[in-house]
Coordinates of C-alpha atoms in Angstrom, one line a residue:
X18 CA 0.0 0.0 0.0
X19 CA 1.5 3.3 -1.1
X20 CA 1.8 6.3 1.3
X21 CA -0.8 8.4 -0.7
X22 CA -3.5 5.7 -0.4
X23 CA -2.7 5.2 3.3
X24 CA -2.9 9.0 3.9
X25 CA -6.3 9.2 2.1
X26 CA -7.5 6.3 4.3
X27 CA -6.4 8.0 7.5
X28 CA -8.3 11.2 6.5
X29 CA -11.4 9.3 5.5
X30 CA -11.4 7.0 8.6
X31 CA -10.8 9.9 11.0
X32 CA -13.7 11.8 9.5
X33 CA -15.9 8.7 10.0
X34 CA -14.6 7.9 13.5
X35 CA -15.0 11.3 15.2
X36 CA -18.8 11.2 14.9
X37 CA -20.2 10.2 18.3
X38 CA -21.2 6.5 18.2
X39 CA -21.8 3.9 20.9
X40 CA -18.1 3.3 21.7
X41 CA -17.3 7.0 21.8
X42 CA -20.2 7.6 24.2
X43 CA -19.0 4.7 26.4
X44 CA -15.5 6.2 26.5
X45 CA -17.0 9.6 27.6
X46 CA -19.1 7.9 30.3
X47 CA -16.2 5.7 31.5
X48 CA -13.9 8.7 31.7
X49 CA -16.4 10.8 33.6
X50 CA -17.5 8.1 36.1
X51 CA -14.7 5.7 36.5
X52 CA -11.4 7.4 35.5
X53 CA -9.0 7.0 32.7
X54 CA -7.7 3.6 33.7
X55 CA -11.2 2.1 33.3
X56 CA -11.8 4.1 30.2
X57 CA -8.5 2.7 28.7
X58 CA -9.9 -0.8 29.2
X59 CA -13.0 0.1 27.2
X60 CA -10.9 1.7 24.5
X61 CA -8.9 -1.5 24.3
X62 CA -12.1 -3.5 23.8
X63 CA -13.2 -1.2 21.0
X64 CA -9.8 -1.3 19.3
X65 CA -9.9 -5.1 19.4
X66 CA -13.3 -5.0 17.7
X67 CA -11.7 -3.1 14.8
X68 CA -9.1 -5.8 14.4
X69 CA -11.8 -8.5 14.5
X70 CA -14.2 -6.8 12.2
X71 CA -11.5 -6.0 9.5
X72 CA -10.2 -9.5 9.8
X73 CA -13.7 -10.8 9.2
X74 CA -14.1 -8.5 6.2
X75 CA -10.8 -9.8 4.8
X76 CA -12.0 -13.4 5.2
X77 CA -15.3 -12.6 3.4
X78 CA -17.7 -12.5 6.3
X79 CA -19.0 -9.1 5.2
X80 CA -20.1 -10.5 1.9
X81 CA -21.8 -13.4 3.8
X82 CA -23.7 -10.8 5.9
X83 CA -24.8 -9.0 2.8
X84 CA -26.0 -12.3 1.2
X85 CA -27.9 -13.6 4.2
X86 CA -31.1 -11.7 5.2
X87 CA -31.6 -14.0 8.3
X88 CA -28.1 -13.5 9.6
X89 CA -28.3 -9.7 9.1
X90 CA -31.7 -9.5 10.8
X91 CA -30.5 -11.6 13.7
X92 CA -27.4 -9.6 14.3
X93 CA -29.2 -6.3 13.9
X94 CA -31.8 -7.1 16.6
X95 CA -29.1 -8.4 18.9
X96 CA -27.3 -5.1 18.5
X97 CA -30.5 -3.1 19.1
X98 CA -31.3 -5.0 22.3
X99 CA -27.8 -4.6 23.6
X100 CA -27.8 -0.8 22.9
X101 CA -31.1 -0.5 24.8
X102 CA -29.6 -2.5 27.6
X103 CA -26.6 -0.2 27.9
X104 CA -28.9 2.8 27.6
X105 CA -30.9 1.5 30.6
X106 CA -27.6 0.9 32.6
X107 CA -26.4 4.5 31.9
X108 CA -29.8 6.0 32.7
X109 CA -29.8 4.2 36.1
X110 CA -26.1 4.7 36.9
X111 CA -25.4 7.0 39.8
X112 CA -22.6 9.5 39.0
X113 CA -19.5 8.9 41.1
X114 CA -17.5 11.9 42.0
X115 CA -13.8 11.1 42.6
X116 CA -13.1 8.7 45.4
X117 CA -9.5 7.5 44.9
X118 CA -9.5 4.6 47.3
X119 CA -12.8 3.1 46.2
X120 CA -11.9 3.7 42.6
X121 CA -8.6 1.9 43.0
X122 CA -10.4 -1.1 44.7
X123 CA -12.9 -1.4 41.9
X124 CA -10.7 -0.7 38.9
X125 CA -10.1 -4.3 38.0
X126 CA -13.7 -5.4 37.9
X127 CA -14.8 -2.1 36.2
X128 CA -12.1 -2.4 33.7
X129 CA -13.1 -5.9 32.6
X130 CA -16.7 -4.8 32.4
X131 CA -15.8 -1.8 30.3
X132 CA -13.7 -3.9 28.0
X133 CA -16.5 -6.4 27.4
X134 CA -19.1 -3.7 26.9
X135 CA -17.1 -1.9 24.2
X136 CA -16.1 -5.1 22.5
X137 CA -19.6 -6.5 22.4
X138 CA -21.3 -3.2 21.4
X139 CA -19.1 -3.1 18.3
X140 CA -19.3 -6.8 17.4
X141 CA -23.1 -6.9 17.8
X142 CA -23.7 -4.0 15.4
X143 CA -23.9 -5.3 11.7
X144 CA -23.4 -1.7 10.5
X145 CA -19.8 -1.9 11.5
X146 CA -19.1 -5.0 9.4
X147 CA -21.1 -3.7 6.4
X148 CA -19.4 -0.3 6.7
X149 CA -15.9 -1.9 6.5
X150 CA -17.1 -4.2 3.7
X151 CA -18.0 -1.2 1.6
X152 CA -15.3 1.2 2.8
X153 CA -12.1 -0.8 2.9
X154 CA -12.0 -2.2 -0.7
X155 CA -11.8 1.4 -2.0
X156 CA -8.3 1.5 -0.5
X157 CA -7.1 -2.0 -1.4
X158 CA -4.8 -2.4 -4.3
X159 CA -5.5 -5.8 -6.0
X160 CA -2.0 -6.2 -7.3
X161 CA -0.4 -6.1 -3.8
X162 CA -0.7 -8.5 -0.9
X163 CA -4.3 -8.4 0.4
X164 CA -3.3 -9.8 3.8
X165 CA -0.7 -7.1 4.4
X166 CA -3.0 -4.4 3.3
X167 CA -5.9 -5.5 5.5
X168 CA -3.5 -5.9 8.4
X169 CA -2.2 -2.3 7.8
X170 CA -5.7 -0.9 7.6
X171 CA -6.8 -2.8 10.7
X172 CA -4.0 -1.4 12.8
X173 CA -4.4 2.1 11.5
X174 CA -8.2 2.0 12.2
X175 CA -7.5 0.8 15.7
X176 CA -5.0 3.6 16.3
X177 CA -7.4 6.2 15.0
X178 CA -10.1 4.9 17.3
X179 CA -7.8 4.8 20.3
X180 CA -6.9 8.5 19.7
X181 CA -10.5 9.6 19.2
X182 CA -11.8 7.6 22.2
X183 CA -9.0 8.8 24.4
X184 CA -10.0 12.4 23.6
X185 CA -13.7 11.6 24.6
X186 CA -12.6 9.8 27.7
X187 CA -10.2 12.7 28.7
X188 CA -13.1 15.2 28.2
X189 CA -15.3 13.2 30.4
X190 CA -12.6 12.7 33.1
X191 CA -11.8 16.4 33.3
X192 CA -15.5 17.4 33.4
X193 CA -15.8 15.3 36.6
X194 CA -13.5 17.8 38.3
X195 CA -15.7 20.8 37.5
X196 CA -19.2 19.5 37.3
X197 CA -21.7 18.8 40.0
X198 CA -23.2 15.3 40.6
X199 CA -26.4 16.5 39.0
X200 CA -24.6 17.7 35.9
X201 CA -22.7 14.3 35.6
X202 CA -26.1 12.5 35.9
X203 CA -27.3 14.6 33.0
X204 CA -24.3 13.6 31.0
X205 CA -25.1 9.9 31.7
X206 CA -28.7 10.3 30.8
X207 CA -27.9 12.3 27.7
X208 CA -25.6 9.4 26.6
X209 CA -28.4 7.0 27.4
X210 CA -30.8 8.9 25.2
X211 CA -28.4 9.0 22.3
X212 CA -27.9 5.2 22.6
X213 CA -31.7 4.7 22.4
X214 CA -31.7 6.9 19.3
X215 CA -28.9 4.8 17.8
X216 CA -30.8 1.6 18.7
X217 CA -33.9 3.0 16.9
X218 CA -31.7 4.0 13.8
X219 CA -30.2 0.5 13.8
X220 CA -33.6 -1.1 13.9
X221 CA -34.6 0.8 10.8
X222 CA -31.3 0.1 9.0
X223 CA -31.6 -2.0 5.7
X224 CA -28.8 -3.8 3.9
X225 CA -29.8 -2.0 0.7
X226 CA -28.5 1.3 2.0
X227 CA -25.0 0.0 2.1
X228 CA -25.0 -1.4 -1.4

């Protein structure tokens, strides 16, 4: 893959990534409520999902999803239900203003939970796989090694996501120092409302829009 193609991919992928989505909202929530260490675990889960999804596209699973109405519908409704479940959790969550000792004690369990949530929310959303299936081939050069190109794009995508989610998490973390508990609760519930909106949008999504 030549440097010009890679640069174009970085620009396009960055533009697509910075739009707030479920994993970005979780990074914001984790940063505000649990600190940067827990947020980093969530970010790692989302980055791993990029590697898995792009590997799946390289293996042809994106084409399978496009061809199978049943598989697409199943995965779509699993994604909707999981988004609504996360929205309910965020709506119910009590904001936690900084308590260093308790945060340190709970970091391991919270970090594992954040990692799982971010990983599952990306893998259960068929739009991600369909997006990569339509988006990545535009930057693939058939005459070069496909494996190497997909591996490069997977790593670049994961790095872009890490940078963007880190910015969201840092914004949430710093807001914790200046906002009241009520304001943090509003942030949680705003994120929950956006997740509900994304679940509704996903429920209306059709494969034909990606073709």
